[in-house]
Short mmCIF file of C-alpha atoms and ligand atoms in Angstrom, two decimals:
data_model
loop_
_atom_site.label_atom_id
_atom_site.label_comp_id
_atom_site.label_asym_id
_atom_site.label_seq_id
_atom_site.Cartn_x
_atom_site.Cartn_y
_atom_site.Cartn_z
CA MET W 19 115.22 31.39 117.46
CA ASN W 20 115.00 32.64 113.87
CA GLN W 21 112.43 31.15 111.51
CA ARG W 22 114.94 29.15 109.50
CA THR W 23 116.46 27.44 112.57
CA GLU W 24 112.99 26.67 113.88
CA ALA W 25 111.95 25.09 110.57
CA THR W 26 115.14 22.99 110.45
CA ASN W 27 114.70 21.78 114.01
CA LEU W 28 111.04 20.95 113.48
CA GLU W 29 112.08 18.93 110.45
CA ARG W 30 114.50 16.99 112.71
CA GLY W 31 111.61 16.43 115.13
CA ARG W 32 109.30 15.29 112.33
CA VAL W 33 111.81 12.76 111.02
CA LEU W 34 112.41 11.37 114.51
CA ALA W 35 108.68 11.27 115.26
CA ALA W 36 108.03 9.31 112.05
CA ARG W 37 110.63 6.72 113.12
CA VAL W 38 109.11 6.54 116.60
CA GLU W 39 105.61 6.11 115.17
CA THR W 40 106.68 3.22 112.92
CA PHE W 41 108.54 1.60 115.82
CA VAL W 42 105.58 1.92 118.22
CA ARG W 43 102.99 0.74 115.70
CA GLU W 44 105.02 -2.18 114.34
CA GLN W 45 107.01 -3.36 117.34
CA ILE W 46 105.41 -2.13 120.58
CA ILE W 47 101.65 -2.40 119.98
CA PRO W 48 101.93 -6.23 119.61
CA PHE W 49 103.06 -6.33 123.28
CA GLU W 50 99.88 -4.66 124.55
CA ARG W 51 98.40 -8.08 125.36
CA ASP W 52 101.62 -9.37 126.91
CA PRO W 53 100.77 -11.05 130.23
CA ARG W 54 103.80 -9.45 131.91
CA GLN W 55 101.69 -6.43 132.87
CA GLY W 56 99.10 -6.08 135.56
CA ALA W 57 97.35 -3.57 137.80
CA HIS W 58 100.70 -1.99 138.69
CA GLY W 59 102.08 -1.64 135.18
CA PRO W 60 104.48 -3.66 133.04
CA ASN W 61 106.96 -5.73 135.07
CA ASP W 62 110.74 -5.26 134.93
CA ASP W 63 111.22 -8.19 132.56
CA LEU W 64 108.87 -6.64 129.98
CA VAL W 65 110.32 -3.14 130.47
CA THR W 66 113.85 -4.49 129.87
CA GLU W 67 112.79 -6.35 126.73
CA LEU W 68 111.00 -3.29 125.27
CA ARG W 69 113.91 -0.98 126.10
CA ASN W 70 116.36 -3.39 124.48
CA MET W 71 114.25 -3.17 121.33
CA ALA W 72 114.21 0.62 121.47
CA ARG W 73 117.98 0.66 122.05
CA SER W 74 118.53 -1.58 118.99
CA ALA W 75 116.33 0.73 116.92
CA GLY W 76 118.39 3.73 118.07
CA LEU W 77 115.29 5.20 119.70
CA LEU W 78 115.92 4.91 123.43
CA THR W 79 115.45 8.26 125.23
CA PRO W 80 115.07 9.98 121.84
CA ASN W 81 114.36 13.39 123.45
CA ILE W 82 117.88 13.67 124.90
CA LEU W 83 120.74 14.19 122.47
CA ASP W 84 124.25 12.70 122.78
CA ASP W 85 125.62 15.93 124.26
CA GLY W 86 123.01 15.80 127.07
CA THR W 87 120.84 18.60 125.67
CA HIS W 88 117.16 18.04 125.02
CA LEU W 89 115.09 18.42 121.87
CA SER W 90 113.14 21.67 121.80
CA HIS W 91 109.69 21.45 123.40
CA ALA W 92 108.12 21.75 119.93
CA GLU W 93 110.15 18.78 118.67
CA THR W 94 109.43 16.85 121.85
CA ALA W 95 105.71 17.36 121.20
CA LEU W 96 106.01 15.50 117.89
CA VAL W 97 108.12 12.67 119.29
CA LEU W 98 106.16 12.07 122.49
CA ARG W 99 102.83 12.15 120.68
CA ALA W 100 104.14 9.33 118.49
CA ALA W 101 105.48 7.47 121.56
CA GLY W 102 102.06 7.77 123.23
CA LEU W 103 100.25 5.88 120.47
CA SER W 104 100.57 2.87 122.79
CA PRO W 105 100.49 3.09 126.61
CA LEU W 106 103.64 0.93 126.42
CA GLY W 107 105.40 3.31 124.01
CA PRO W 108 106.68 5.88 126.55
CA VAL W 109 107.96 3.12 128.84
CA ALA W 110 109.71 1.36 125.94
CA LEU W 111 111.35 4.56 124.70
CA ASN W 112 112.21 5.80 128.23
CA VAL W 113 110.12 8.95 127.89
CA ALA W 114 107.48 8.03 130.47
CA ALA W 115 106.59 9.87 133.67
CA PRO W 116 108.08 10.30 136.19
CA ASP W 117 111.52 9.51 134.69
CA GLU W 118 111.24 11.94 131.78
CA GLY W 119 110.44 14.91 134.06
CA ASN W 120 113.03 13.80 136.61
CA MET W 121 115.74 13.64 133.92
CA TYR W 122 114.79 17.17 132.84
CA LEU W 123 115.09 18.40 136.43
CA LEU W 124 118.43 16.65 137.05
CA ARG W 125 119.87 18.10 133.86
CA HIS W 126 119.05 21.61 135.08
CA VAL W 127 119.83 21.31 138.79
CA ALA W 128 122.05 18.28 139.61
CA SER W 129 125.79 18.60 140.26
CA PRO W 130 128.21 16.85 137.83
CA ALA W 131 128.75 14.07 140.42
CA GLN W 132 124.98 13.60 140.88
CA LYS W 133 124.51 13.52 137.11
CA ALA W 134 127.17 10.83 136.69
CA LEU W 135 125.66 8.75 139.50
CA PHE W 136 121.97 9.03 138.61
CA LEU W 137 121.21 10.94 135.40
CA GLN W 138 123.40 8.95 133.02
CA PRO W 139 122.02 5.53 134.10
CA MET W 140 118.51 6.98 133.73
CA ILE W 141 119.25 8.21 130.20
CA ASP W 142 120.64 4.75 129.45
CA GLY W 143 117.26 3.33 130.51
CA ARG W 144 118.82 1.20 133.25
CA LEU W 145 117.65 3.12 136.34
CA ARG W 146 114.11 4.10 137.23
CA SER W 147 113.30 7.07 139.46
CA ALA W 148 110.45 8.40 141.60
CA PHE W 149 109.36 11.88 142.67
CA PHE W 150 108.27 12.05 146.33
CA MET W 151 106.10 15.10 146.95
CA THR W 152 102.47 14.21 147.75
CA GLU W 153 101.53 13.01 151.23
CA PRO W 154 98.59 10.97 152.51
CA ALA W 155 95.24 12.79 152.78
CA GLU W 156 94.67 11.01 156.11
CA ASP W 157 97.69 12.92 157.52
CA ASN W 158 96.45 16.18 155.93
CA GLY W 159 99.79 16.39 154.13
CA ALA W 160 100.83 17.98 150.83
CA GLY W 161 98.35 17.38 148.00
CA SER W 162 96.76 20.08 145.87
CA ASP W 163 98.46 22.46 148.30
CA PRO W 164 102.15 21.48 148.43
CA SER W 165 102.80 24.05 151.18
CA MET W 166 101.03 21.63 153.57
CA MET W 167 104.14 19.42 153.45
CA GLN W 168 104.72 17.54 156.68
CA THR W 169 107.81 15.48 155.88
CA THR W 170 110.72 17.06 157.75
CA ALA W 171 114.49 17.23 157.23
CA HIS W 172 116.63 18.19 160.25
CA ARG W 173 120.37 18.77 160.33
CA ASP W 174 122.35 16.36 162.50
CA GLY W 175 126.06 17.25 162.31
CA ASP W 176 127.03 17.01 158.64
CA ASP W 177 124.02 14.79 157.85
CA TRP W 178 120.31 15.39 157.44
CA VAL W 179 117.65 13.17 158.98
CA ILE W 180 114.30 12.84 157.19
CA ASN W 181 110.97 11.62 158.59
CA GLY W 182 107.49 11.54 157.10
CA ARG W 183 105.03 9.74 154.84
CA LYS W 184 104.34 10.08 151.11
CA ALA W 185 101.48 8.87 148.88
CA PHE W 186 100.85 8.19 145.18
CA ILE W 187 104.59 7.88 144.54
CA THR W 188 104.71 6.58 140.97
CA GLY W 189 107.34 3.97 140.29
CA ALA W 190 108.71 3.97 143.87
CA ASP W 191 108.50 0.17 143.89
CA GLY W 192 111.57 -0.82 141.87
CA ALA W 193 113.08 2.67 141.52
CA GLY W 194 116.86 3.09 141.88
CA VAL W 195 116.71 6.75 142.89
CA GLY W 196 114.18 9.08 144.48
CA ILE W 197 113.86 12.85 144.44
CA LEU W 198 112.49 13.44 147.91
CA MET W 199 110.93 16.72 149.05
CA ALA W 200 110.99 17.64 152.73
CA LYS W 201 110.53 20.72 154.86
CA SER W 202 113.75 21.99 156.45
CA GLU W 203 114.55 25.07 158.50
CA GLN W 204 115.71 26.82 155.29
CA GLY W 205 112.49 25.91 153.46
CA THR W 206 111.46 22.98 151.29
CA THR W 207 114.47 21.00 150.08
CA MET W 208 114.96 18.28 147.46
CA PHE W 209 117.20 15.31 148.28
CA LEU W 210 118.52 12.64 145.91
CA VAL W 211 118.19 9.27 147.59
CA PRO W 212 119.54 5.97 146.22
CA LEU W 213 116.85 3.27 146.50
CA PRO W 214 116.00 0.91 148.03
CA ASP W 215 116.90 2.15 151.49
CA PRO W 216 115.84 0.40 154.72
CA ALA W 217 114.61 3.74 156.13
CA ILE W 218 112.17 4.11 153.19
CA ARG W 219 109.43 1.52 153.49
CA ILE W 220 106.72 0.85 150.91
CA GLU W 221 103.59 0.53 153.06
CA ARG W 222 101.53 -0.55 150.06
CA VAL W 223 101.26 -0.23 146.31
CA MET W 224 97.88 1.42 145.80
CA ASN W 225 95.20 -0.12 143.60
CA THR W 226 94.40 2.64 141.11
CA LEU W 227 92.34 3.09 137.93
CA ASP W 228 95.42 3.53 135.75
CA SER W 229 97.92 0.78 135.07
CA SER W 230 100.59 1.98 132.63
CA THR W 231 103.51 2.91 134.90
CA PRO W 232 106.04 0.35 136.10
CA GLY W 233 105.87 -0.01 139.90
CA GLY W 234 102.40 1.56 140.19
CA HIS W 235 101.86 4.22 142.88
CA SER W 236 102.91 3.69 146.51
CA VAL W 237 102.29 4.91 150.02
CA ILE W 238 105.67 5.28 151.68
CA SER W 239 106.92 5.80 155.21
CA ILE W 240 110.28 7.42 155.85
CA GLU W 241 111.73 6.83 159.29
CA GLY W 242 115.09 8.27 160.31
CA LEU W 243 116.47 8.43 156.76
CA ARG W 244 120.03 9.76 157.05
CA VAL W 245 121.43 11.59 154.01
CA GLN W 246 124.59 13.59 153.43
CA ALA W 247 124.69 17.25 152.41
CA SER W 248 126.05 16.13 149.00
CA GLN W 249 122.66 14.50 148.38
CA ILE W 250 120.83 17.82 148.37
CA LEU W 251 119.64 18.66 144.88
CA GLY W 252 120.79 22.22 144.23
CA THR W 253 120.58 24.35 147.35
CA SER W 254 118.63 23.68 150.55
CA GLY W 255 115.40 25.64 150.84
CA GLU W 256 114.97 25.94 147.05
CA GLY W 257 112.75 22.87 146.60
CA PHE W 258 109.67 24.70 145.37
CA LYS W 259 111.77 26.75 142.93
CA TYR W 260 113.17 23.55 141.43
CA ALA W 261 109.69 22.00 141.37
CA GLN W 262 108.71 24.93 139.12
CA ILE W 263 111.53 24.06 136.68
CA ARG W 264 110.12 20.55 136.35
CA LEU W 265 106.48 21.55 136.49
CA ALA W 266 105.64 23.21 133.18
CA PRO W 267 107.60 20.85 130.87
CA ALA W 268 106.41 17.76 132.78
CA ARG W 269 102.77 18.88 132.55
CA LEU W 270 103.21 19.40 128.87
CA THR W 271 104.86 16.03 128.17
CA HIS W 272 101.89 14.33 129.87
CA CYS W 273 99.64 16.20 127.42
CA MET W 274 101.81 15.06 124.49
CA ARG W 275 101.81 11.37 125.44
CA TRP W 276 98.07 11.22 126.19
CA LEU W 277 97.29 13.08 122.97
CA GLY W 278 99.02 10.24 121.12
CA ALA W 279 97.00 7.68 123.09
CA CYS W 280 93.71 9.43 122.28
CA ILE W 281 94.59 9.69 118.59
CA ARG W 282 94.92 5.91 118.72
CA ALA W 283 91.59 5.54 120.58
CA GLN W 284 89.93 7.64 117.88
CA GLU W 285 91.43 5.40 115.17
CA ILE W 286 90.05 2.29 116.88
CA ALA W 287 86.61 3.83 117.47
CA THR W 288 86.45 5.04 113.86
CA SER W 289 87.37 1.62 112.55
CA TYR W 290 84.57 0.14 114.70
CA ALA W 291 82.04 2.73 113.51
CA VAL W 292 82.69 2.21 109.81
CA ARG W 293 82.48 -1.59 110.04
CA ARG W 294 79.75 -2.15 112.62
CA ARG W 295 76.19 -1.82 111.35
CA ALA W 296 72.89 -1.04 113.10
CA PHE W 297 69.43 -0.20 111.73
CA GLY W 298 70.50 -0.83 108.14
CA GLN W 299 73.65 1.26 107.96
CA ALA W 300 77.17 1.66 109.32
CA LEU W 301 77.25 3.26 112.78
CA ILE W 302 79.19 6.25 111.47
CA ASP W 303 76.28 7.10 109.17
CA HIS W 304 74.03 7.62 112.20
CA GLU W 305 74.35 11.28 112.99
CA GLY W 306 74.73 10.67 116.73
CA VAL W 307 77.83 8.55 116.12
CA GLY W 308 79.29 10.65 113.32
CA PHE W 309 78.97 13.77 115.47
CA MET W 310 80.86 12.10 118.34
CA LEU W 311 83.75 11.27 116.03
CA ALA W 312 83.62 14.77 114.52
CA ASP W 313 83.69 16.34 118.00
CA ASN W 314 86.69 14.15 118.77
CA LYS W 315 88.51 15.38 115.69
CA ILE W 316 87.90 18.98 116.81
CA ASP W 317 88.98 18.31 120.42
CA LEU W 318 92.12 16.48 119.24
CA LYS W 319 93.13 19.35 116.98
CA GLN W 320 92.50 21.91 119.72
CA ALA W 321 94.60 19.84 122.14
CA GLU W 322 97.42 19.64 119.59
CA LEU W 323 97.33 23.40 119.03
CA MET W 324 97.35 24.19 122.77
CA ILE W 325 100.37 21.91 123.23
CA ASP W 326 102.21 23.50 120.31
CA TRP W 327 101.40 26.99 121.62
CA CYS W 328 102.71 26.18 125.11
CA ALA W 329 105.79 24.42 123.66
CA GLY W 330 106.52 27.62 121.72
CA VAL W 331 106.27 29.66 124.92
CA LEU W 332 108.74 27.34 126.70
CA ASP W 333 111.07 27.30 123.68
CA GLY W 334 111.05 31.09 123.84
CA GLY W 335 112.70 30.81 127.27
CA ALA W 336 109.69 31.66 129.47
CA GLN W 337 108.79 29.52 132.48
CA GLY W 338 105.29 29.09 131.07
CA THR W 339 103.59 28.48 134.41
CA VAL W 340 100.27 30.03 133.40
CA GLU W 341 100.38 28.71 129.83
CA SER W 342 101.17 25.16 130.95
CA SER W 343 98.43 25.36 133.55
CA MET W 344 95.87 26.42 130.92
CA THR W 345 97.13 23.77 128.52
CA LYS W 346 97.02 21.01 131.12
CA VAL W 347 93.37 21.81 131.93
CA ALA W 348 92.29 22.19 128.31
CA VAL W 349 94.09 19.07 127.08
CA SER W 350 93.25 16.71 129.95
CA GLU W 351 89.57 17.70 129.83
CA ALA W 352 89.42 17.51 126.02
CA LEU W 353 91.17 14.13 125.92
CA PHE W 354 88.83 12.73 128.53
CA ARG W 355 85.85 13.81 126.41
CA VAL W 356 87.51 12.20 123.37
CA VAL W 357 88.18 8.83 124.94
CA ASP W 358 84.80 8.79 126.70
CA ARG W 359 83.13 9.26 123.30
CA CYS W 360 85.33 6.48 121.85
CA VAL W 361 84.07 4.11 124.53
CA GLN W 362 80.48 5.16 123.76
CA VAL W 363 80.87 4.73 119.98
CA MET W 364 82.16 1.21 120.53
CA GLY W 365 79.20 0.11 122.67
CA GLY W 366 79.91 -2.85 124.95
CA THR W 367 83.25 -3.46 123.23
CA GLY W 368 84.40 -0.05 124.49
CA VAL W 369 84.38 -1.15 128.11
CA THR W 370 86.17 -4.45 127.46
CA ARG W 371 89.86 -5.14 127.35
CA ASP W 372 89.47 -6.40 123.78
CA THR W 373 90.97 -3.07 122.70
CA VAL W 374 93.32 -0.59 124.35
CA VAL W 375 90.57 2.07 124.42
CA GLU W 376 89.44 0.84 127.85
CA GLN W 377 92.95 1.35 129.29
CA ILE W 378 93.32 4.78 127.68
CA PHE W 379 90.00 5.79 129.28
CA ARG W 380 91.31 4.78 132.72
CA GLU W 381 94.66 6.50 132.20
CA VAL W 382 93.19 9.79 131.00
CA ARG W 383 90.75 9.88 133.93
CA ALA W 384 93.70 9.93 136.33
CA PHE W 385 95.42 12.62 134.22
CA ARG W 386 92.69 15.10 135.18
CA ILE W 387 93.99 14.84 138.77
CA TYR W 388 97.78 14.53 138.79
CA ASP W 389 100.04 17.46 137.96
CA GLY W 390 97.35 19.62 139.53
CA PRO W 391 93.62 18.82 139.42
CA THR W 392 91.60 20.89 136.93
CA GLU W 393 89.91 22.88 139.71
CA VAL W 394 93.23 23.88 141.28
CA HIS W 395 94.53 25.22 137.95
CA LYS W 396 91.30 27.15 137.39
CA TRP W 397 91.34 28.50 140.95
CA SER W 398 94.91 29.68 140.48
CA LEU W 399 94.05 31.30 137.13
CA ALA W 400 91.02 32.99 138.67
CA ARG W 401 93.26 34.49 141.37
CA LYS W 402 95.55 35.91 138.69
CA ILE W 403 92.58 37.30 136.77
CA LYS W 404 91.36 38.96 139.99
CA ASN W 405 94.80 40.40 140.82
CA GLU W 406 95.14 41.84 137.33
CA ALA W 407 91.63 43.29 137.44
CA MET W 408 92.32 44.90 140.82
CA LYS W 409 95.37 46.65 139.36
CA GLU W 410 93.33 48.26 136.59
CA THR W 411 92.08 51.79 137.17
CA PRO W 412 88.28 51.72 137.32
CA ARG W 413 86.62 53.65 134.50
C1 FAD M 11 97.96 8.37 139.03
C2 FAD M 11 98.61 9.35 139.93
C3 FAD M 11 100.00 9.45 139.97
C4 FAD M 11 100.62 10.36 140.83
N1 FAD M 11 102.01 10.38 140.91
C5 FAD M 11 102.60 11.18 141.84
C6 FAD M 11 104.03 11.12 142.03
O1 FAD M 11 104.75 10.38 141.36
N2 FAD M 11 104.58 11.92 142.99
C7 FAD M 11 103.84 12.74 143.76
O2 FAD M 11 104.40 13.43 144.60
N3 FAD M 11 102.47 12.80 143.62
C8 FAD M 11 101.85 12.03 142.68
N4 FAD M 11 100.47 12.06 142.53
C9 FAD M 11 99.68 12.90 143.42
C10 FAD M 11 99.00 14.07 142.76
O3 FAD M 11 99.94 15.05 142.46
C11 FAD M 11 97.88 14.51 143.72
O4 FAD M 11 96.88 13.51 143.69
C12 FAD M 11 97.31 15.87 143.36
O5 FAD M 11 98.24 16.89 143.62
C13 FAD M 11 96.05 16.17 144.19
O6 FAD M 11 96.31 16.01 145.55
P1 FAD M 11 95.32 15.10 146.44
O7 FAD M 11 95.18 13.78 145.78
O8 FAD M 11 95.82 15.09 147.83
O9 FAD M 11 93.92 15.81 146.34
P2 FAD M 11 93.33 16.90 147.37
O10 FAD M 11 94.36 17.94 147.66
O11 FAD M 11 92.71 16.19 148.51
O12 FAD M 11 92.21 17.58 146.47
C14 FAD M 11 90.99 16.89 146.17
C15 FAD M 11 90.17 17.71 145.20
O13 FAD M 11 89.84 18.95 145.79
C16 FAD M 11 89.65 19.94 144.79
N5 FAD M 11 90.45 21.12 145.13
C17 FAD M 11 91.61 21.21 145.80
N6 FAD M 11 92.04 22.49 145.89
C18 FAD M 11 91.11 23.24 145.26
C19 FAD M 11 90.96 24.62 144.98
N7 FAD M 11 91.87 25.51 145.37
N8 FAD M 11 89.86 25.02 144.30
C20 FAD M 11 88.93 24.13 143.87
N9 FAD M 11 89.03 22.82 144.08
C21 FAD M 11 90.09 22.38 144.76
C22 FAD M 11 90.08 19.31 143.46
O14 FAD M 11 88.94 18.92 142.74
C23 FAD M 11 90.87 18.09 143.89
O15 FAD M 11 90.83 17.05 142.93
C24 FAD M 11 99.83 11.19 141.64
C25 FAD M 11 98.44 11.09 141.60
C26 FAD M 11 97.82 10.20 140.76
C27 FAD M 11 96.33 10.10 140.75
#
């Protein structure tokens, strides 16, 4: 991309992000206390109402253009950061996980028939999806190590029959389509499964720290699920390759949304610290408090720069596996420090549900685990460092 095109496109992203920010601040934040949300996220009634508002504002699924192409990753960074200013923003705008990453994957891998059946209704914000990869720890199934996958897919005539269990499946409860990963003789394969299906049973919706995603996170059992060959996403045996297509951009969009949320937490904590007084002065004038807010400002800027760097790598056409891994670690760890300090600055109020800071704290804690726990990314980076070092001629 030449410099002029890049500047023009970023300007488009900036304009869109400004509209999204106004929409989220003025129209979505007032719903944060809406009783139609609980431990397992906002209910369908609230999601529909918020999406209708976004549709009316011309801001539903703003990252996907009318011709089906996506904004550049750099533009997406601006728009999703604005969407993330409220935990309800991504859901309202239809840019939340797992749908946003699933739409990206379907655009790149699904057949025209699969796109018409599933992708278009998702873009229209009328169909939710789920990504079925992780399996229960008690079965020693796929977790940090996806190669431990135990769910199987066997050919039976023209059909495939799938059996297994899955865990932590975000949004499975209420989803209209699932991308299901299973081990077949050809290798790991992705299947597109219309939901609900009697062969896919929600054992339980798990009680988790976080609470922003519709449907929560479920443990699922799959018993004798029969699917046709036309339901394979792409080619059989290529599941891990397709997971890579989704991986880097999806990691990065999580960083974008949670950066927005932590910018908001910092705003709330700052407002508290300039108004609240102790020992004869505003809290912010106590060095211990001022330093926490200053450290936050530094961490937020570093997170923003890492995201922009990685977005540039992806926009340059690279897969960005290493860059997105580094960015995911740096941003999730930095944002957790930021929101933890926000809670601390706000004293007792920080741990109450009087402000959204408490929810952001819970959400960002979980972010250090999904899309690869910090330690797994570091372990993988360390292996690359070792391999490169072993190639070098000793001096
Ligand atoms: C809120 C939430 C939503 C999720 N949504 C989905 C979803 O929609 N679909 C889906 O398929 N999955 C989902 N997951 C699952 C998520 O991807 C897994 O939790 C993650 O991959 C870790 O797997 P695990 O929980 O089995 O942890 P384990 O594999 O049991 O790992 C436990 C810990 O061991 C350590 N560890 C593991 N390997 C190494 C290593 N090589 N070096 C050093 N330390 C290591 C890490 O600290 C890690 O946190 C979600 C998880 C959460 C928390």
